Coordinates of C-alpha atoms and ligand atoms in Angstrom, one line a residue:
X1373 CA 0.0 0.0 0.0
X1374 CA 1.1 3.3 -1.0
X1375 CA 2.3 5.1 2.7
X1376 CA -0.9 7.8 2.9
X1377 CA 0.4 11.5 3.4
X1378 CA -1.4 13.1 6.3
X1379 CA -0.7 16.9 6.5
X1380 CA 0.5 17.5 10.3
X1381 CA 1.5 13.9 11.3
X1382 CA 5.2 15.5 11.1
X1383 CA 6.8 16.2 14.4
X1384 CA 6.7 19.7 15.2
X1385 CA 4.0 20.1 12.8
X1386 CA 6.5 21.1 10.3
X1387 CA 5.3 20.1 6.3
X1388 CA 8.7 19.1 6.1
X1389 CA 9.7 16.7 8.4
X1390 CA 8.5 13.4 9.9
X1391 CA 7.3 10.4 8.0
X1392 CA 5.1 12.1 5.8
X1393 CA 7.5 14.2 4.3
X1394 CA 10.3 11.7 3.8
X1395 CA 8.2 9.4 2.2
X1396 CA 6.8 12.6 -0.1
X1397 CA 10.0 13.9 -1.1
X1398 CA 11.8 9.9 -1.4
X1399 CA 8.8 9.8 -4.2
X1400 CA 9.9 12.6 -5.7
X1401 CA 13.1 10.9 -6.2
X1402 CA 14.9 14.3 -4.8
X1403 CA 16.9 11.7 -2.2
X1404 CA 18.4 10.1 -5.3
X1405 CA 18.4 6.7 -5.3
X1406 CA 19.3 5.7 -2.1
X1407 CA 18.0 2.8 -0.7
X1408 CA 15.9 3.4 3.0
X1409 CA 17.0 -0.3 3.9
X1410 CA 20.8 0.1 6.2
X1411 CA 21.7 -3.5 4.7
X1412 CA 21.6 -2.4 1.5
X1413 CA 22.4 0.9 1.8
X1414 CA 25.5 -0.1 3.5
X1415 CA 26.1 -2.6 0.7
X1416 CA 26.3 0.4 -1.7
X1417 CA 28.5 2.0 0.7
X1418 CA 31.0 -0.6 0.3
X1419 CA 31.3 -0.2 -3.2
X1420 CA 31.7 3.5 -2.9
X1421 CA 34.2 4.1 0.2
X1422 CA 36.1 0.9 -1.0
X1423 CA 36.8 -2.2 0.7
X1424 CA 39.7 -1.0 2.8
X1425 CA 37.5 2.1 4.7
X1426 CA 34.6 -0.8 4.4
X1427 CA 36.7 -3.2 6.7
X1428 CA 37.5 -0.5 9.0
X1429 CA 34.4 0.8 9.4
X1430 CA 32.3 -3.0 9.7
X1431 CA 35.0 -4.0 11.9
X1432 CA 33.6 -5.9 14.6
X1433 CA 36.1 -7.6 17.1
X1434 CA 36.9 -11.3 17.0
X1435 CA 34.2 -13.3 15.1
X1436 CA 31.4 -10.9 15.2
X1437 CA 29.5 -12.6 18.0
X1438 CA 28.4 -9.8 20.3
X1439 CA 28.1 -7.6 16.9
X1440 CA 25.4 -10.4 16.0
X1441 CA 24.0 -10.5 19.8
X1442 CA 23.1 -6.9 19.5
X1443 CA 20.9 -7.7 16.5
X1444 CA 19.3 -10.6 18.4
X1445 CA 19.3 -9.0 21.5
X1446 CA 16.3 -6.2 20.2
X1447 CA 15.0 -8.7 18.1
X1448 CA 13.9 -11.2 20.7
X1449 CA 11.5 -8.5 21.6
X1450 CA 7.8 -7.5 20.2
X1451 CA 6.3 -4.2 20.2
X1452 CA 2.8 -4.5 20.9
X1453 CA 0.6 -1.5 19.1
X1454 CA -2.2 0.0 20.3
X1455 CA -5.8 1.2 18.3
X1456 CA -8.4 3.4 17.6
X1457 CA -6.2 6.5 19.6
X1458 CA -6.6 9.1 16.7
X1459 CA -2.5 9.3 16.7
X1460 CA -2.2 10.8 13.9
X1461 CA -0.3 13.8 15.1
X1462 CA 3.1 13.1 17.1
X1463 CA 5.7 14.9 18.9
X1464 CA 9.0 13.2 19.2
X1465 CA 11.0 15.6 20.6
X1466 CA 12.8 15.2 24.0
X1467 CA 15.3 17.5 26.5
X1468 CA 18.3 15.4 27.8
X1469 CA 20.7 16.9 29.7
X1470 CA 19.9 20.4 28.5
X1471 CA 19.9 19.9 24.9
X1472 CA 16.5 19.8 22.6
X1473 CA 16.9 17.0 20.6
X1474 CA 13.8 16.6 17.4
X1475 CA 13.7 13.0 18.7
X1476 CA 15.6 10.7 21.2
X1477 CA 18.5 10.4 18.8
X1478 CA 21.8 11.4 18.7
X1479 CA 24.3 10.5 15.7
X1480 CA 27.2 8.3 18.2
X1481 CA 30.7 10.0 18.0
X1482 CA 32.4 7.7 15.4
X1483 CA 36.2 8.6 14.1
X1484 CA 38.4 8.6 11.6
X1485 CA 35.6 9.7 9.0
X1486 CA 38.2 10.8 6.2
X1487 CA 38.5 7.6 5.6
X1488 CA 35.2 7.2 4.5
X1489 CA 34.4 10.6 2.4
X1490 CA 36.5 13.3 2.0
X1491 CA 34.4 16.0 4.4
X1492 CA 34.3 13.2 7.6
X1493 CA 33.3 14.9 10.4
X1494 CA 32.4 18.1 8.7
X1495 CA 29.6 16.5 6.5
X1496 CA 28.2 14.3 9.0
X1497 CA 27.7 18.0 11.2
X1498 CA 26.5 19.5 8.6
X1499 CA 23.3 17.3 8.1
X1500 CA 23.1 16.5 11.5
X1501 CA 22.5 20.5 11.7
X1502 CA 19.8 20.7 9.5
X1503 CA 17.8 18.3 11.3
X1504 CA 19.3 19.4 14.9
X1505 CA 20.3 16.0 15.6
X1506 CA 22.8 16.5 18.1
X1507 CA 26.2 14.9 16.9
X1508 CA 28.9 13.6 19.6
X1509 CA 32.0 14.8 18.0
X1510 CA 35.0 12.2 18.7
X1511 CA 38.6 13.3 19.5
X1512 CA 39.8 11.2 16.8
X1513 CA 37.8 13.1 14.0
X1514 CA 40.1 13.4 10.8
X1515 CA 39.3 17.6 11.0
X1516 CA 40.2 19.6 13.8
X1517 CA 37.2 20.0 16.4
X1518 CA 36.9 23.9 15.3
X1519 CA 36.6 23.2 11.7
X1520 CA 33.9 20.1 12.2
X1521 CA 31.7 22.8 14.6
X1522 CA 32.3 25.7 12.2
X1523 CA 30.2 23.2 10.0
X1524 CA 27.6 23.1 12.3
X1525 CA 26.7 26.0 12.8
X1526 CA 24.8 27.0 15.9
X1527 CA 23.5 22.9 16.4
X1528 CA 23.3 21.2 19.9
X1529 CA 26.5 19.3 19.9
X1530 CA 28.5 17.2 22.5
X1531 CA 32.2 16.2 22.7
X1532 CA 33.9 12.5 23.0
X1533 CA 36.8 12.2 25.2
X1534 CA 39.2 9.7 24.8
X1535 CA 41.4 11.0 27.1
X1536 CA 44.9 11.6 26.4
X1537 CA 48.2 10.8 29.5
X1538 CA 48.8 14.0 29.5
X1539 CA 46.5 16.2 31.9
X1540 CA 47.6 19.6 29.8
X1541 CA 46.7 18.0 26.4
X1542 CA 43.2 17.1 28.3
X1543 CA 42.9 19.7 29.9
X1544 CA 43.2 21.9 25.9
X1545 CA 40.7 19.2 24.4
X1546 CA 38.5 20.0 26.9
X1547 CA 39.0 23.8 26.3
X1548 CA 38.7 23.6 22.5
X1549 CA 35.1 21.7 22.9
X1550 CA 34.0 24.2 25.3
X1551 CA 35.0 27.2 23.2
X1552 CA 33.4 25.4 20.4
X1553 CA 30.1 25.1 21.6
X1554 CA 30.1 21.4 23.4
X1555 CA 27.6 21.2 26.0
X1556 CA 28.1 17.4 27.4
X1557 CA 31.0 15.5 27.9
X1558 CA 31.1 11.7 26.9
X1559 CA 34.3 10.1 28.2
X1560 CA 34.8 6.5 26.8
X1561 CA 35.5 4.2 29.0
X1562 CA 35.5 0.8 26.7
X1563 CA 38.5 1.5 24.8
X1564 CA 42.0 1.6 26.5
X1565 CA 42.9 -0.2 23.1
X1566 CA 40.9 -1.3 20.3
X1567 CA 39.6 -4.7 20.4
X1568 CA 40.6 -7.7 18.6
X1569 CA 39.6 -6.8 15.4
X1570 CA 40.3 -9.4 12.5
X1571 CA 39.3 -7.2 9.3
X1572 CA 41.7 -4.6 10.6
X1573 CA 44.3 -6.7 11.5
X1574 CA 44.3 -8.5 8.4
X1575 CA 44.8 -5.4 6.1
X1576 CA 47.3 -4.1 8.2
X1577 CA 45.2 -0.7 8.1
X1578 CA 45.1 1.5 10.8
X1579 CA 44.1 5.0 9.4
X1580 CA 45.3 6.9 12.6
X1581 CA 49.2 5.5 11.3
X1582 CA 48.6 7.6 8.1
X1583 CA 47.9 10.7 10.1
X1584 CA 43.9 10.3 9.9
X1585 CA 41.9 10.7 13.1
X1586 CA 45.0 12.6 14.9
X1587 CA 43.8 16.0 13.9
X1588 CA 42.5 17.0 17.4
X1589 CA 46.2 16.1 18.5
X1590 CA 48.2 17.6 15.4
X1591 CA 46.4 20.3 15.9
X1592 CA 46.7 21.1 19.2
X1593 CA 49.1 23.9 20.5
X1594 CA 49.8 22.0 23.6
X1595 CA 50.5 18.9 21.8
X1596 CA 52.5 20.7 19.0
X1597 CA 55.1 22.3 21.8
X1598 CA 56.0 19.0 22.7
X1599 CA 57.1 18.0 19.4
X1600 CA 60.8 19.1 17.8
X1601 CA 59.7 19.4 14.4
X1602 CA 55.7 20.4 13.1
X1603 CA 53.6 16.8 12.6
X1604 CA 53.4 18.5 8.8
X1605 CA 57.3 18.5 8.8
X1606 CA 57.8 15.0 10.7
X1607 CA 54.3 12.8 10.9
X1608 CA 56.3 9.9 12.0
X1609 CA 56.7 11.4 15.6
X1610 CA 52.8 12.6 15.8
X1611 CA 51.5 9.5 15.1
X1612 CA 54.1 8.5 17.9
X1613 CA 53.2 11.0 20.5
X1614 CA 49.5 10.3 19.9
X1615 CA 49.8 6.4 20.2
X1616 CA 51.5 7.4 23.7
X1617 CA 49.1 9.6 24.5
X1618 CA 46.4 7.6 24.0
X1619 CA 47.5 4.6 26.4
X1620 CA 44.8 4.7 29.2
X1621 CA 45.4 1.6 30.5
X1622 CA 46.6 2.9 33.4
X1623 CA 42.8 4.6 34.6
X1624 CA 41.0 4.0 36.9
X1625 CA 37.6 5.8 38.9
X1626 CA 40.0 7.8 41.0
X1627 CA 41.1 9.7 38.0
X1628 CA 37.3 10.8 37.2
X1629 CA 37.3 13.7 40.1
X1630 CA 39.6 15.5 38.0
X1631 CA 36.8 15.8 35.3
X1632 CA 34.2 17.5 37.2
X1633 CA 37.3 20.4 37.7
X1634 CA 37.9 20.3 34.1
X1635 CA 34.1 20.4 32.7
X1636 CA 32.0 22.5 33.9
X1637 CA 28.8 20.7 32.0
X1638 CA 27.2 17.3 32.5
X1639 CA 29.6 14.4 32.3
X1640 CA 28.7 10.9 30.6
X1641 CA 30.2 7.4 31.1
X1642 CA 30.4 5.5 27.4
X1643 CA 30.6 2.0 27.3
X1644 CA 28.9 0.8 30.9
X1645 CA 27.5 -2.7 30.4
X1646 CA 27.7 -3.9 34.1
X1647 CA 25.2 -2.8 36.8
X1648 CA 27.8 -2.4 39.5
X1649 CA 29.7 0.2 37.0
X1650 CA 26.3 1.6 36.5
X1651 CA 26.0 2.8 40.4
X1652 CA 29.6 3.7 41.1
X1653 CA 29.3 6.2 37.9
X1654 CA 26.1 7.5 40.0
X1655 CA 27.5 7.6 43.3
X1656 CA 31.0 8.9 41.6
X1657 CA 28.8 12.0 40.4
X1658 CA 28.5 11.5 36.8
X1659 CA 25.6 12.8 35.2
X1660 CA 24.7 9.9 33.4
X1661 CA 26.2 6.5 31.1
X1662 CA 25.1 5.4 27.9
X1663 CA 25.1 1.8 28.3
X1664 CA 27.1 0.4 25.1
X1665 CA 29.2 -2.6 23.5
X1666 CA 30.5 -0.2 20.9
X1667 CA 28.7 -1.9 18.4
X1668 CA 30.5 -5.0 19.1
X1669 CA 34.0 -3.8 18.2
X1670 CA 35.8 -4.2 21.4
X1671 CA 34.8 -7.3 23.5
X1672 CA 33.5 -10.3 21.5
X1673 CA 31.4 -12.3 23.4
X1674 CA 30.6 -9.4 25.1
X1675 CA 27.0 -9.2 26.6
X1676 CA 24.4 -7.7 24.8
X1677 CA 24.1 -4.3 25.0
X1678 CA 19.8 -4.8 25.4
X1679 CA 20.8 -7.1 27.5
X1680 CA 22.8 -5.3 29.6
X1681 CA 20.5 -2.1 29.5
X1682 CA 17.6 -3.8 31.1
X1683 CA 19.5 -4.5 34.5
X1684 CA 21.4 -0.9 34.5
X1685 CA 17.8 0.8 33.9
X1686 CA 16.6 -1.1 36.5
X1687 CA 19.7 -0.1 39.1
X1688 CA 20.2 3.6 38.3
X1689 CA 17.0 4.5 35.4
X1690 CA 15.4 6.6 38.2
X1691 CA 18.6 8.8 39.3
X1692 CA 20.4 9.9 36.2
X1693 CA 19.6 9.2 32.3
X1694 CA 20.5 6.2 30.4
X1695 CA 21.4 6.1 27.1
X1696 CA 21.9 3.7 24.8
X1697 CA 23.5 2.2 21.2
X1698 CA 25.0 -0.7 19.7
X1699 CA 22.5 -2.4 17.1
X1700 CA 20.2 0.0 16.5
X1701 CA 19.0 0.0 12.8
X1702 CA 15.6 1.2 12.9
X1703 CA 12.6 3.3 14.2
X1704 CA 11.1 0.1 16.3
X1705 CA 14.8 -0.4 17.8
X1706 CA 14.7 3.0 19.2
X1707 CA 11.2 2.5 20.6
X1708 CA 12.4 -1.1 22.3
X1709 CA 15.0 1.0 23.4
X1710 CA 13.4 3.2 25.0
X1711 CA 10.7 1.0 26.6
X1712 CA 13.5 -1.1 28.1
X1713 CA 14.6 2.3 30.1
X1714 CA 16.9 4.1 27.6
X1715 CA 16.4 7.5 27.7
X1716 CA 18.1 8.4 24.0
X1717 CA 19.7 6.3 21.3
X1718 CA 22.9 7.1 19.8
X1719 CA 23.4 5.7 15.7
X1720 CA 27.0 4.6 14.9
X1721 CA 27.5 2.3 11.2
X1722 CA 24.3 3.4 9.7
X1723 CA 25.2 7.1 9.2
X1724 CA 28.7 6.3 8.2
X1725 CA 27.2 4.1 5.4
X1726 CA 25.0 7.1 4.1
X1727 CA 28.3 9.4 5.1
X1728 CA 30.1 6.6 2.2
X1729 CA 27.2 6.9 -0.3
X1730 CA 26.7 10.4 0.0
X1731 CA 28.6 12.7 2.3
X1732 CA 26.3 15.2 4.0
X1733 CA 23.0 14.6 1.8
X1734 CA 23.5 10.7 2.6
X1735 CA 23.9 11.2 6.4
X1736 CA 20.9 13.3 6.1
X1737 CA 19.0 10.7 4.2
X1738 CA 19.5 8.4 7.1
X1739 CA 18.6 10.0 10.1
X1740 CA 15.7 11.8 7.8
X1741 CA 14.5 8.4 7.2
X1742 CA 15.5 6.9 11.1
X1743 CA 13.5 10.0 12.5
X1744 CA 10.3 9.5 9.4
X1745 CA 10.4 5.4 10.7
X1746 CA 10.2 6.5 14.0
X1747 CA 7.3 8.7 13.7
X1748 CA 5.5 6.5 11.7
X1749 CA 6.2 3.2 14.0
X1750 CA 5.1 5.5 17.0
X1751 CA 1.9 6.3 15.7
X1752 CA 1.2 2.8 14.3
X1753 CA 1.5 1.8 17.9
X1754 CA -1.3 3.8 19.2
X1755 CA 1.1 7.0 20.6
X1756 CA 1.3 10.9 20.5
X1757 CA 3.8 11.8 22.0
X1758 CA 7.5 9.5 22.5
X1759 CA 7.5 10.6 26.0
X1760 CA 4.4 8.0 26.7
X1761 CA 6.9 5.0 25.3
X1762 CA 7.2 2.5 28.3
X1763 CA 7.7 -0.9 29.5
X1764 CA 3.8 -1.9 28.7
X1765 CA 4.9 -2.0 25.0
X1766 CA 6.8 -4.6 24.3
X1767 CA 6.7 -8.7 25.3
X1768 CA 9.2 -11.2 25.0
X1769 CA 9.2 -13.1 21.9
X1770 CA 7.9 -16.8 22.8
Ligands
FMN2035 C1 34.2 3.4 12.4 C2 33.8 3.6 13.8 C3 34.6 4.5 14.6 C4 34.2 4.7 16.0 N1 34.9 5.6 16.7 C5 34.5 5.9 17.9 C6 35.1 6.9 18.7 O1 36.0 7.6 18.2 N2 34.8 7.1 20.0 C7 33.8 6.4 20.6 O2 33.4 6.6 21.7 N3 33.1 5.4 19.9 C8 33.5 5.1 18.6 N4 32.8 4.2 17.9 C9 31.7 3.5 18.5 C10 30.3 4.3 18.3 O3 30.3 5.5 19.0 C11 29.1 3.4 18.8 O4 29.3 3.0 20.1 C12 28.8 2.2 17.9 O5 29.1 2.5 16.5 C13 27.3 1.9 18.1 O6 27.0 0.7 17.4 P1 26.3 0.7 15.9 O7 27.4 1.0 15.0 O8 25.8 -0.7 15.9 O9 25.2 1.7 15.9 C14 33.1 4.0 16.5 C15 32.4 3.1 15.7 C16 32.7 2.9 14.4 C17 31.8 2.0 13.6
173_2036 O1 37.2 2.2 15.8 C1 36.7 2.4 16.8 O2 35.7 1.7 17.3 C2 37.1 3.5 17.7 O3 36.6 3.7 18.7 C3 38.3 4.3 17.3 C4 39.3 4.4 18.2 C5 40.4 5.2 17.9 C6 40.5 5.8 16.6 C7 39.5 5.6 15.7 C8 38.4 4.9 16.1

């Protein structure tokens, strides 16, 4: 059946946005081409950003099992709609941590995007900025932090910390995001190396050993004075200085007090999959975790991260918010999601595909199209407003 139009079922009211007007302007064929399904639009991505950036960017540790538990994880539960409530007009938007966000989701910070399309970071801001989906900028973008916000505009945006040895090189990331309009801090926590990662390892590829993804260090005054000749003049010892930078092996909670000194904003834990870790980032003061498996790159055989959320929400989902990613691929994901206890969903792969296919207008076409499903799904299901999305809606699957 032909998707019916229905003038005001977009969030906001706006003629433009929601499911209607996705679906009126994909038949108009002014998206291009691009397929609405992430398989195959990341299929097409493949082709496009090559297979080496491909690799890199499915990279999933060990044999993909907890990449594939994600999936299952959200699968193995049912939404179950509601009828007759006249839903056909929706809001979806939320406020999380002082940021107004069109809908409950935010595009994850994700690195090293020059390898995928030659404006990275800076197209992926760009379209997050026309639709004010907030976008979690990573400290291993390919394009120094100023140049990805300049592309953004005035949009809500947070930072990712992976947080460098040095306290004065933290101390001028931290700076830079705050002068550059970052609002919330999101220090991972999952990552003192990268996982196990076949595809990588096979190809020998590491982008960051070309100088990609180290622009928030190369371009750092505090991390330039250390250096005796400019990264531009000698890469070699860059790449060096970064790789010891970036050995956080050695932290531990202790070293969080420092934060709340640093950053004056709200503070999240990334990558919390165990209830105890959960409270201690409570009663440590953070502001709040997104509970995550980073899409299955880091531990394989790693819980699910549904799995995991359902026993965090239940530990800490009434004292700070919980956010959540790994998996999520659709509008019913982000609703399961949410009626599990996440607060917000982050995106990773999915706009990094459309980042491949397209640059900005592809990263656009996805979250235009996550956001239109969403709507959509949520009125299918009986609901106004995303803010009434609880536990009641979804079973088990038998
Ligand atoms: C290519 C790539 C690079 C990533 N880089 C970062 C990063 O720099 N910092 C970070 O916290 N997470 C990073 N992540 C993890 C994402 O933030 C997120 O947790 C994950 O992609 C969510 O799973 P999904 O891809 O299934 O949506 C990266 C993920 C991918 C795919
Ligand atoms: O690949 C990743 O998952 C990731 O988090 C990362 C870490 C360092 C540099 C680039 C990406």
């Amino acid at each position: 059946m032909r998707p019916a139009v229905v003038p005001g079922a977009e969030p906001g009211g706006g003629r433009d946005g929601g499911h209607a007007g996705f679906v009126r302007r994909l038949f108009a064929k002014q998206e291009g081409h691009w397929p609405t399904d992430p398989r195959a639009l990341e299929e097409l991505s493949r082709v496009r950003m090559g297979a080496t950036a491909a690799a890199y960017v499915a990279g999933s540790a060990g044999a993909g099992a907890t990449e594939a538990a994600n999936r299952a994880a959200l699968d193995r539960w049912r939404l179950v709609p509601r009828i007759l409530t006249g839903s056909t007009v929706r809001s979806l938007a939320v406020d999380l941590l002082g940021t107004h966000m069109p809908a409950p989701v935010l595009a994850a910070p994700v690195g090293v995007q020059g390898i995928v399309h030659p404006d990275g970071e800076r197209a992926t801001a760009r379209a997050c900025a026309e639709l004010g989906v907030p976008f979690v900028t990573s400290t291993m973008s390919s394009t120094p932090i100023e140049e990805v916000a300049a592309a953004g505009g005035d949009s809500p945006r947070w930072f990712q910390l992976y947080w460098p040895n040095s306290d004065e090189i933290a101390r001028s990331f931290l700076a830079r995001a705050r002068a550059t309009g970052h609002t919330v801090l999101v220090v991972t926590v999952d990552t003192m190396s990268l996982g196990w990662r076949p595809p990588i390892l096979d190809q020998s590829f590491l982008p960051m050993l070309d100088g990609v993804g180290t622009a928030m260090f190369t371009s750092d005054p505090v991390f330039r004075a250390r250096l005796t000749a400019t990264p531009e003049d000698d890469p070699r010892q860059a790449v060096e200085m970064w790789d010891r930078e970036l050995g956080t092996a050695g932290r531990t909670w202790d070293d969080l007090a420092v934060l709340r000194d640093w950053w004056s904003g709200p503070i999240l834990l990334k990558g919390v999959l165990h209830p105890a870790d959960a409270r201690h980032a409570v009663d440590a003061g953070l502001d709040g975790i997104i509970v995550s498996n980073h899409g299955g790159r880091q531990v394989d055989g790693a819980v699910a991260a549904l799995d995991a959320l359902v026993p965090i929400a239940r530990e800490i989902g009434d004292d700070v918010p919980v956010l959540f990613d790994s998996g999520i691929r659709n509008g019913a994901d982000v609703i399961k999601a949410l009626a599990l206890g996440a607060d917000a969903v982050l995106v990773g792969r999915p706009y990094v595909h459309g980042l491949g296919v397209g640059g900005a207008a592809g990263v656009r076409h996805v979250f235009e199209g996550l956001l239109a499903d969403l709507d959509l799904t949520l009125g299918l299901l009986g609901l106004h407003d995303i803010r009434q999305v609880g536990p009641d809606l979804v079973v088990p699957a038998p």
